[in-house]
Amino acid sequence: MISKEDQEYEMINKNKSLIFDGSLMKNESNIPSQFIWPDHEKPNCASATRELLQVPLIDLSGLLPNDPNVIKKATSLVNEACSKHGFFLVINHGVDTNLIKNAHVYMDKFFELSLCEKQKAQRKIGEHCGYASSFTGRFSSKLPWKETLSFQYSAEEGSSHIVEDYFQRTMGENFSHLGKVYQDYCHEHSFSTDHGTFGVEPWCYQEPLQRILPRK
């Protein structure tokens, strides 16, 4: 009889050879068992009693003239959202809509690349920046059906090209335009809000790009 520990060890070794290629697996009709969660942990969409996620609107229009009442309200909403679930929607942020559109377009372009191209930015153990495809090799079950790209941004003096440099260093010169888009994107976000208002300094920011692939 195989013990539970031996089964777990065998599954982890099996997962080391499991490759999550989002651009291919999104078209798969058969989902590998490692990505299927137990029924009791799945959301009950038919339940009438389930609590709807309340995502607060954070209006930044009042932050620019430094209205203390608006700042206090926004701070409270962000604090509550981060404590409960981590989601909030920012409006009137002043970021150029074309820049936001380009950020979304280039996000799709990156994740549609071949796996070998995306793995040029593969996140290394112990690091928080880079490309990650699910958690294959780390966990044996209940794997997330997603892939992410994280990179660091800093508004500190001397770090004005940190995002561009990251993409050129990890992906190559052909991706310098992508780095420029996200450098500008991060820069606009850092200056559209008062980081000190929420108790977060600019150098702490890390910009994550994440795509959750739909299950078919």
PDB file of C-alpha atoms in Angstrom:
ATOM      1  CA  MET A   1       0.000   0.000   0.000  1.00  0.00           C
ATOM      2  CA  ILE A   2       1.377   3.402  -1.016  1.00  0.00           C
ATOM      3  CA  SER A   3       1.399   5.974   1.766  1.00  0.00           C
ATOM      4  CA  LYS A   4      -0.050   9.455   1.365  1.00  0.00           C
ATOM      5  CA  GLU A   5       3.463  10.931   1.594  1.00  0.00           C
ATOM      6  CA  ASP A   6       4.696   8.666  -1.215  1.00  0.00           C
ATOM      7  CA  GLN A   7       1.717   9.617  -3.370  1.00  0.00           C
ATOM      8  CA  GLU A   8       2.437  13.298  -2.772  1.00  0.00           C
ATOM      9  CA  TYR A   9       6.118  12.835  -3.647  1.00  0.00           C
ATOM     10  CA  GLU A  10       5.201  10.952  -6.818  1.00  0.00           C
ATOM     11  CA  MET A  11       2.752  13.675  -7.858  1.00  0.00           C
ATOM     12  CA  ILE A  12       5.320  16.457  -7.312  1.00  0.00           C
ATOM     13  CA  ASN A  13       7.857  14.596  -9.453  1.00  0.00           C
ATOM     14  CA  LYS A  14       5.210  14.149 -12.119  1.00  0.00           C
ATOM     15  CA  ASN A  15       4.458  17.875 -12.052  1.00  0.00           C
ATOM     16  CA  LYS A  16       8.096  18.695 -12.721  1.00  0.00           C
ATOM     17  CA  SER A  17       7.548  17.451 -16.262  1.00  0.00           C
ATOM     18  CA  LEU A  18       4.172  19.202 -16.575  1.00  0.00           C
ATOM     19  CA  ILE A  19       4.509  22.309 -18.724  1.00  0.00           C
ATOM     20  CA  PHE A  20       1.846  24.986 -18.653  1.00  0.00           C
ATOM     21  CA  ASP A  21       1.890  26.634 -22.082  1.00  0.00           C
ATOM     22  CA  GLY A  22      -0.973  29.110 -21.965  1.00  0.00           C
ATOM     23  CA  SER A  23      -1.047  29.831 -25.696  1.00  0.00           C
ATOM     24  CA  LEU A  24      -1.644  26.117 -26.363  1.00  0.00           C
ATOM     25  CA  MET A  25      -3.552  24.932 -23.309  1.00  0.00           C
ATOM     26  CA  LYS A  26      -6.286  27.546 -23.700  1.00  0.00           C
ATOM     27  CA  ASN A  27      -7.546  25.437 -26.613  1.00  0.00           C
ATOM     28  CA  GLU A  28      -7.442  22.147 -24.711  1.00  0.00           C
ATOM     29  CA  SER A  29     -10.767  20.432 -24.077  1.00  0.00           C
ATOM     30  CA  ASN A  30      -9.284  18.027 -21.515  1.00  0.00           C
ATOM     31  CA  ILE A  31      -7.942  19.806 -18.441  1.00  0.00           C
ATOM     32  CA  PRO A  32      -5.080  18.012 -16.634  1.00  0.00           C
ATOM     33  CA  SER A  33      -6.182  16.718 -13.242  1.00  0.00           C
ATOM     34  CA  GLN A  34      -3.639  18.908 -11.436  1.00  0.00           C
ATOM     35  CA  PHE A  35      -5.683  21.979 -12.415  1.00  0.00           C
ATOM     36  CA  ILE A  36      -9.070  20.623 -11.317  1.00  0.00           C
ATOM     37  CA  TRP A  37     -10.102  21.780  -7.854  1.00  0.00           C
ATOM     38  CA  PRO A  38     -12.248  19.692  -5.462  1.00  0.00           C
ATOM     39  CA  ASP A  39     -15.983  20.273  -5.751  1.00  0.00           C
ATOM     40  CA  HIS A  40     -16.256  21.529  -2.174  1.00  0.00           C
ATOM     41  CA  GLU A  41     -13.774  24.337  -2.952  1.00  0.00           C
ATOM     42  CA  LYS A  42     -15.464  25.490  -6.141  1.00  0.00           C
ATOM     43  CA  PRO A  43     -17.727  28.574  -5.972  1.00  0.00           C
ATOM     44  CA  ASN A  44     -21.394  27.711  -5.836  1.00  0.00           C
ATOM     45  CA  CYS A  45     -22.708  29.906  -8.629  1.00  0.00           C
ATOM     46  CA  ALA A  46     -26.246  28.637  -8.100  1.00  0.00           C
ATOM     47  CA  SER A  47     -26.330  29.652  -4.462  1.00  0.00           C
ATOM     48  CA  ALA A  48     -28.659  32.551  -3.764  1.00  0.00           C
ATOM     49  CA  THR A  49     -26.999  33.205  -0.422  1.00  0.00           C
ATOM     50  CA  ARG A  50     -23.459  33.760  -1.663  1.00  0.00           C
ATOM     51  CA  GLU A  51     -22.019  37.179  -0.885  1.00  0.00           C
ATOM     52  CA  LEU A  52     -21.271  39.368  -3.885  1.00  0.00           C
ATOM     53  CA  LEU A  53     -17.823  40.927  -4.015  1.00  0.00           C
ATOM     54  CA  GLN A  54     -18.102  44.622  -3.267  1.00  0.00           C
ATOM     55  CA  VAL A  55     -15.407  46.411  -5.276  1.00  0.00           C
ATOM     56  CA  PRO A  56     -15.147  50.050  -4.146  1.00  0.00           C
ATOM     57  CA  LEU A  57     -14.634  52.965  -6.538  1.00  0.00           C
ATOM     58  CA  ILE A  58     -11.621  55.093  -5.637  1.00  0.00           C
ATOM     59  CA  ASP A  59     -12.149  58.567  -7.109  1.00  0.00           C
ATOM     60  CA  LEU A  60      -8.814  60.372  -7.420  1.00  0.00           C
ATOM     61  CA  SER A  61     -10.264  63.665  -8.637  1.00  0.00           C
ATOM     62  CA  GLY A  62     -10.374  64.987  -5.083  1.00  0.00           C
ATOM     63  CA  LEU A  63      -6.780  64.018  -4.325  1.00  0.00           C
ATOM     64  CA  LEU A  64      -5.230  66.558  -6.668  1.00  0.00           C
ATOM     65  CA  PRO A  65      -6.494  69.627  -4.743  1.00  0.00           C
ATOM     66  CA  ASN A  66      -5.654  67.719  -1.531  1.00  0.00           C
ATOM     67  CA  ASP A  67      -9.180  67.720  -0.167  1.00  0.00           C
ATOM     68  CA  PRO A  68      -8.690  66.135   3.300  1.00  0.00           C
ATOM     69  CA  ASN A  69     -12.194  64.634   3.408  1.00  0.00           C
ATOM     70  CA  VAL A  70     -11.805  62.965   0.011  1.00  0.00           C
ATOM     71  CA  ILE A  71      -8.326  61.727   0.916  1.00  0.00           C
ATOM     72  CA  LYS A  72      -9.595  60.264   4.187  1.00  0.00           C
ATOM     73  CA  LYS A  73     -12.459  58.474   2.432  1.00  0.00           C
ATOM     74  CA  ALA A  74     -10.227  57.106  -0.345  1.00  0.00           C
ATOM     75  CA  THR A  75      -7.649  55.908   2.179  1.00  0.00           C
ATOM     76  CA  SER A  76     -10.321  54.147   4.198  1.00  0.00           C
ATOM     77  CA  LEU A  77     -11.763  52.416   1.108  1.00  0.00           C
ATOM     78  CA  VAL A  78      -8.348  51.241  -0.107  1.00  0.00           C
ATOM     79  CA  ASN A  79      -7.431  49.965   3.352  1.00  0.00           C
ATOM     80  CA  GLU A  80     -10.710  48.057   3.661  1.00  0.00           C
ATOM     81  CA  ALA A  81     -10.453  46.570   0.154  1.00  0.00           C
ATOM     82  CA  CYS A  82      -6.845  45.451   0.663  1.00  0.00           C
ATOM     83  CA  SER A  83      -7.715  43.914   4.022  1.00  0.00           C
ATOM     84  CA  LYS A  84     -10.681  41.951   2.641  1.00  0.00           C
ATOM     85  CA  HIS A  85      -9.843  40.851  -0.903  1.00  0.00           C
ATOM     86  CA  GLY A  86      -7.328  43.200  -2.571  1.00  0.00           C
ATOM     87  CA  PHE A  87      -9.570  44.616  -5.312  1.00  0.00           C
ATOM     88  CA  PHE A  88     -10.604  48.209  -5.954  1.00  0.00           C
ATOM     89  CA  LEU A  89     -11.402  50.261  -9.060  1.00  0.00           C
ATOM     90  CA  VAL A  90      -9.712  53.629  -9.600  1.00  0.00           C
ATOM     91  CA  ILE A  91     -11.516  56.351 -11.566  1.00  0.00           C
ATOM     92  CA  ASN A  92     -10.549  59.904 -12.591  1.00  0.00           C
ATOM     93  CA  HIS A  93      -6.881  58.935 -12.382  1.00  0.00           C
ATOM     94  CA  GLY A  94      -5.744  61.147 -15.258  1.00  0.00           C
ATOM     95  CA  VAL A  95      -3.803  58.402 -17.060  1.00  0.00           C
ATOM     96  CA  ASP A  96      -3.986  58.721 -20.847  1.00  0.00           C
ATOM     97  CA  THR A  97      -6.531  56.271 -22.287  1.00  0.00           C
ATOM     98  CA  ASN A  98      -4.324  55.476 -25.300  1.00  0.00           C
ATOM     99  CA  LEU A  99      -1.494  54.500 -22.971  1.00  0.00           C
ATOM    100  CA  ILE A 100      -3.819  52.175 -21.060  1.00  0.00           C
ATOM    101  CA  LYS A 101      -5.011  50.673 -24.352  1.00  0.00           C
ATOM    102  CA  ASN A 102      -1.427  50.077 -25.507  1.00  0.00           C
ATOM    103  CA  ALA A 103      -0.591  48.456 -22.176  1.00  0.00           C
ATOM    104  CA  HIS A 104      -3.438  45.982 -22.685  1.00  0.00           C
ATOM    105  CA  VAL A 105      -2.468  45.331 -26.316  1.00  0.00           C
ATOM    106  CA  TYR A 106       1.164  44.597 -25.465  1.00  0.00           C
ATOM    107  CA  MET A 107       0.106  42.430 -22.544  1.00  0.00           C
ATOM    108  CA  ASP A 108      -1.815  40.210 -24.972  1.00  0.00           C
ATOM    109  CA  LYS A 109       1.110  40.202 -27.398  1.00  0.00           C
ATOM    110  CA  PHE A 110       3.512  39.039 -24.713  1.00  0.00           C
ATOM    111  CA  PHE A 111       1.309  36.198 -23.492  1.00  0.00           C
ATOM    112  CA  GLU A 112       0.649  35.044 -27.057  1.00  0.00           C
ATOM    113  CA  LEU A 113       4.376  34.505 -27.606  1.00  0.00           C
ATOM    114  CA  SER A 114       5.742  30.983 -27.772  1.00  0.00           C
ATOM    115  CA  LEU A 115       6.662  29.449 -24.435  1.00  0.00           C
ATOM    116  CA  CYS A 116      10.387  29.528 -25.206  1.00  0.00           C
ATOM    117  CA  GLU A 117      10.188  33.280 -25.866  1.00  0.00           C
ATOM    118  CA  LYS A 118       8.311  33.977 -22.635  1.00  0.00           C
ATOM    119  CA  GLN A 119      10.740  31.823 -20.687  1.00  0.00           C
ATOM    120  CA  LYS A 120      13.526  34.272 -21.484  1.00  0.00           C
ATOM    121  CA  ALA A 121      12.051  36.208 -18.583  1.00  0.00           C
ATOM    122  CA  GLN A 122      11.498  33.089 -16.450  1.00  0.00           C
ATOM    123  CA  ARG A 123      11.202  33.926 -12.770  1.00  0.00           C
ATOM    124  CA  LYS A 124      13.999  32.339 -10.763  1.00  0.00           C
ATOM    125  CA  ILE A 125      13.554  30.776  -7.338  1.00  0.00           C
ATOM    126  CA  GLY A 126      13.740  33.435  -4.652  1.00  0.00           C
ATOM    127  CA  GLU A 127      12.998  36.302  -7.040  1.00  0.00           C
ATOM    128  CA  HIS A 128       9.740  38.240  -7.326  1.00  0.00           C
ATOM    129  CA  CYS A 129      10.137  39.484 -10.907  1.00  0.00           C
ATOM    130  CA  GLY A 130       9.779  37.535 -14.122  1.00  0.00           C
ATOM    131  CA  TYR A 131       7.484  35.206 -16.024  1.00  0.00           C
ATOM    132  CA  ALA A 132       5.673  32.408 -14.226  1.00  0.00           C
ATOM    133  CA  SER A 133       3.338  29.805 -15.705  1.00  0.00           C
ATOM    134  CA  SER A 134       1.044  28.420 -13.043  1.00  0.00           C
ATOM    135  CA  PHE A 135       2.901  26.763 -10.125  1.00  0.00           C
ATOM    136  CA  THR A 136       3.961  23.548 -11.834  1.00  0.00           C
ATOM    137  CA  GLY A 137       6.926  21.977 -10.079  1.00  0.00           C
ATOM    138  CA  ARG A 138       6.022  23.616  -6.759  1.00  0.00           C
ATOM    139  CA  PHE A 139       2.627  22.137  -5.921  1.00  0.00           C
ATOM    140  CA  SER A 140       1.021  18.801  -6.665  1.00  0.00           C
ATOM    141  CA  SER A 141      -2.632  19.805  -7.052  1.00  0.00           C
ATOM    142  CA  LYS A 142      -5.099  22.704  -7.285  1.00  0.00           C
ATOM    143  CA  LEU A 143      -2.833  24.573  -9.678  1.00  0.00           C
ATOM    144  CA  PRO A 144      -4.026  27.990 -10.936  1.00  0.00           C
ATOM    145  CA  TRP A 145      -4.913  28.171 -14.622  1.00  0.00           C
ATOM    146  CA  LYS A 146      -2.920  31.324 -15.303  1.00  0.00           C
ATOM    147  CA  GLU A 147       0.412  32.837 -16.258  1.00  0.00           C
ATOM    148  CA  THR A 148       1.949  36.072 -14.994  1.00  0.00           C
ATOM    149  CA  LEU A 149       4.719  38.558 -15.720  1.00  0.00           C
ATOM    150  CA  SER A 150       5.971  40.792 -12.909  1.00  0.00           C
ATOM    151  CA  PHE A 151       8.554  43.549 -13.062  1.00  0.00           C
ATOM    152  CA  GLN A 152       9.733  46.239 -10.709  1.00  0.00           C
ATOM    153  CA  TYR A 153       9.202  49.964 -11.125  1.00  0.00           C
ATOM    154  CA  SER A 154      10.839  52.769  -9.185  1.00  0.00           C
ATOM    155  CA  ALA A 155      10.282  56.522  -9.277  1.00  0.00           C
ATOM    156  CA  GLU A 156      13.576  57.106  -7.489  1.00  0.00           C
ATOM    157  CA  GLU A 157      16.175  59.311  -9.147  1.00  0.00           C
ATOM    158  CA  GLY A 158      18.417  57.259 -11.403  1.00  0.00           C
ATOM    159  CA  SER A 159      15.744  54.621 -12.052  1.00  0.00           C
ATOM    160  CA  SER A 160      13.934  56.359 -14.904  1.00  0.00           C
ATOM    161  CA  HIS A 161      14.560  53.467 -17.325  1.00  0.00           C
ATOM    162  CA  ILE A 162      14.331  50.517 -14.948  1.00  0.00           C
ATOM    163  CA  VAL A 163      11.411  48.875 -16.786  1.00  0.00           C
ATOM    164  CA  GLU A 164      12.903  49.411 -20.250  1.00  0.00           C
ATOM    165  CA  ASP A 165      16.236  48.031 -19.056  1.00  0.00           C
ATOM    166  CA  TYR A 166      14.519  44.976 -17.598  1.00  0.00           C
ATOM    167  CA  PHE A 167      12.813  44.032 -20.869  1.00  0.00           C
ATOM    168  CA  GLN A 168      15.934  44.609 -22.950  1.00  0.00           C
ATOM    169  CA  ARG A 169      18.093  42.656 -20.509  1.00  0.00           C
ATOM    170  CA  THR A 170      15.781  39.659 -20.212  1.00  0.00           C
ATOM    171  CA  MET A 171      13.975  39.563 -23.567  1.00  0.00           C
ATOM    172  CA  GLY A 172      16.392  41.299 -25.939  1.00  0.00           C
ATOM    173  CA  GLU A 173      16.505  44.492 -28.001  1.00  0.00           C
ATOM    174  CA  ASN A 174      13.430  43.484 -30.008  1.00  0.00           C
ATOM    175  CA  PHE A 175      11.333  44.026 -26.887  1.00  0.00           C
ATOM    176  CA  SER A 176      12.568  47.528 -26.102  1.00  0.00           C
ATOM    177  CA  HIS A 177       9.302  49.018 -27.425  1.00  0.00           C
ATOM    178  CA  LEU A 178       7.342  46.867 -24.976  1.00  0.00           C
ATOM    179  CA  GLY A 179       9.553  48.064 -22.144  1.00  0.00           C
ATOM    180  CA  LYS A 180       9.001  51.678 -23.198  1.00  0.00           C
ATOM    181  CA  VAL A 181       5.214  51.275 -23.081  1.00  0.00           C
ATOM    182  CA  TYR A 182       5.291  49.877 -19.555  1.00  0.00           C
ATOM    183  CA  GLN A 183       7.897  52.378 -18.405  1.00  0.00           C
ATOM    184  CA  ASP A 184       5.527  55.183 -19.462  1.00  0.00           C
ATOM    185  CA  TYR A 185       2.538  53.290 -18.060  1.00  0.00           C
ATOM    186  CA  CYS A 186       4.137  52.945 -14.626  1.00  0.00           C
ATOM    187  CA  HIS A 187       5.388  56.526 -14.688  1.00  0.00           C
ATOM    188  CA  GLU A 188       1.910  57.886 -15.397  1.00  0.00           C
ATOM    189  CA  HIS A 189       0.394  55.808 -12.625  1.00  0.00           C
ATOM    190  CA  SER A 190       3.004  56.915 -10.122  1.00  0.00           C
ATOM    191  CA  PHE A 191       2.302  60.581 -10.798  1.00  0.00           C
ATOM    192  CA  SER A 192      -1.476  60.287 -11.048  1.00  0.00           C
ATOM    193  CA  THR A 193      -1.772  59.377  -7.368  1.00  0.00           C
ATOM    194  CA  ASP A 194      -0.203  60.532  -4.153  1.00  0.00           C
ATOM    195  CA  HIS A 195       1.558  57.379  -2.946  1.00  0.00           C
ATOM    196  CA  GLY A 196       2.126  58.843   0.486  1.00  0.00           C
ATOM    197  CA  THR A 197      -1.629  59.150   0.937  1.00  0.00           C
ATOM    198  CA  PHE A 198      -1.981  55.383   1.040  1.00  0.00           C
ATOM    199  CA  GLY A 199       1.191  54.788   3.019  1.00  0.00           C
ATOM    200  CA  VAL A 200       3.075  53.246   0.088  1.00  0.00           C
ATOM    201  CA  GLU A 201       6.292  54.723  -1.216  1.00  0.00           C
ATOM    202  CA  PRO A 202       7.009  54.711  -4.994  1.00  0.00           C
ATOM    203  CA  TRP A 203      10.088  52.478  -4.675  1.00  0.00           C
ATOM    204  CA  CYS A 204       7.928  49.703  -3.221  1.00  0.00           C
ATOM    205  CA  TYR A 205       5.859  49.329  -6.369  1.00  0.00           C
ATOM    206  CA  GLN A 206       6.032  46.264  -8.550  1.00  0.00           C
ATOM    207  CA  GLU A 207       3.917  46.184 -11.684  1.00  0.00           C
ATOM    208  CA  PRO A 208       2.292  42.798 -12.338  1.00  0.00           C
ATOM    209  CA  LEU A 209       0.877  41.724 -15.676  1.00  0.00           C
ATOM    210  CA  GLN A 210      -1.411  38.798 -15.318  1.00  0.00           C
ATOM    211  CA  ARG A 211      -3.606  36.847 -17.657  1.00  0.00           C
ATOM    212  CA  ILE A 212      -6.021  34.257 -16.356  1.00  0.00           C
ATOM    213  CA  LEU A 213      -6.771  31.904 -19.208  1.00  0.00           C
ATOM    214  CA  PRO A 214     -10.393  30.797 -19.605  1.00  0.00           C
ATOM    215  CA  ARG A 215     -11.203  27.140 -19.155  1.00  0.00           C
ATOM    216  CA  LYS A 216     -13.048  25.650 -22.067  1.00  0.00           C
TER     217      LYS A 216
END
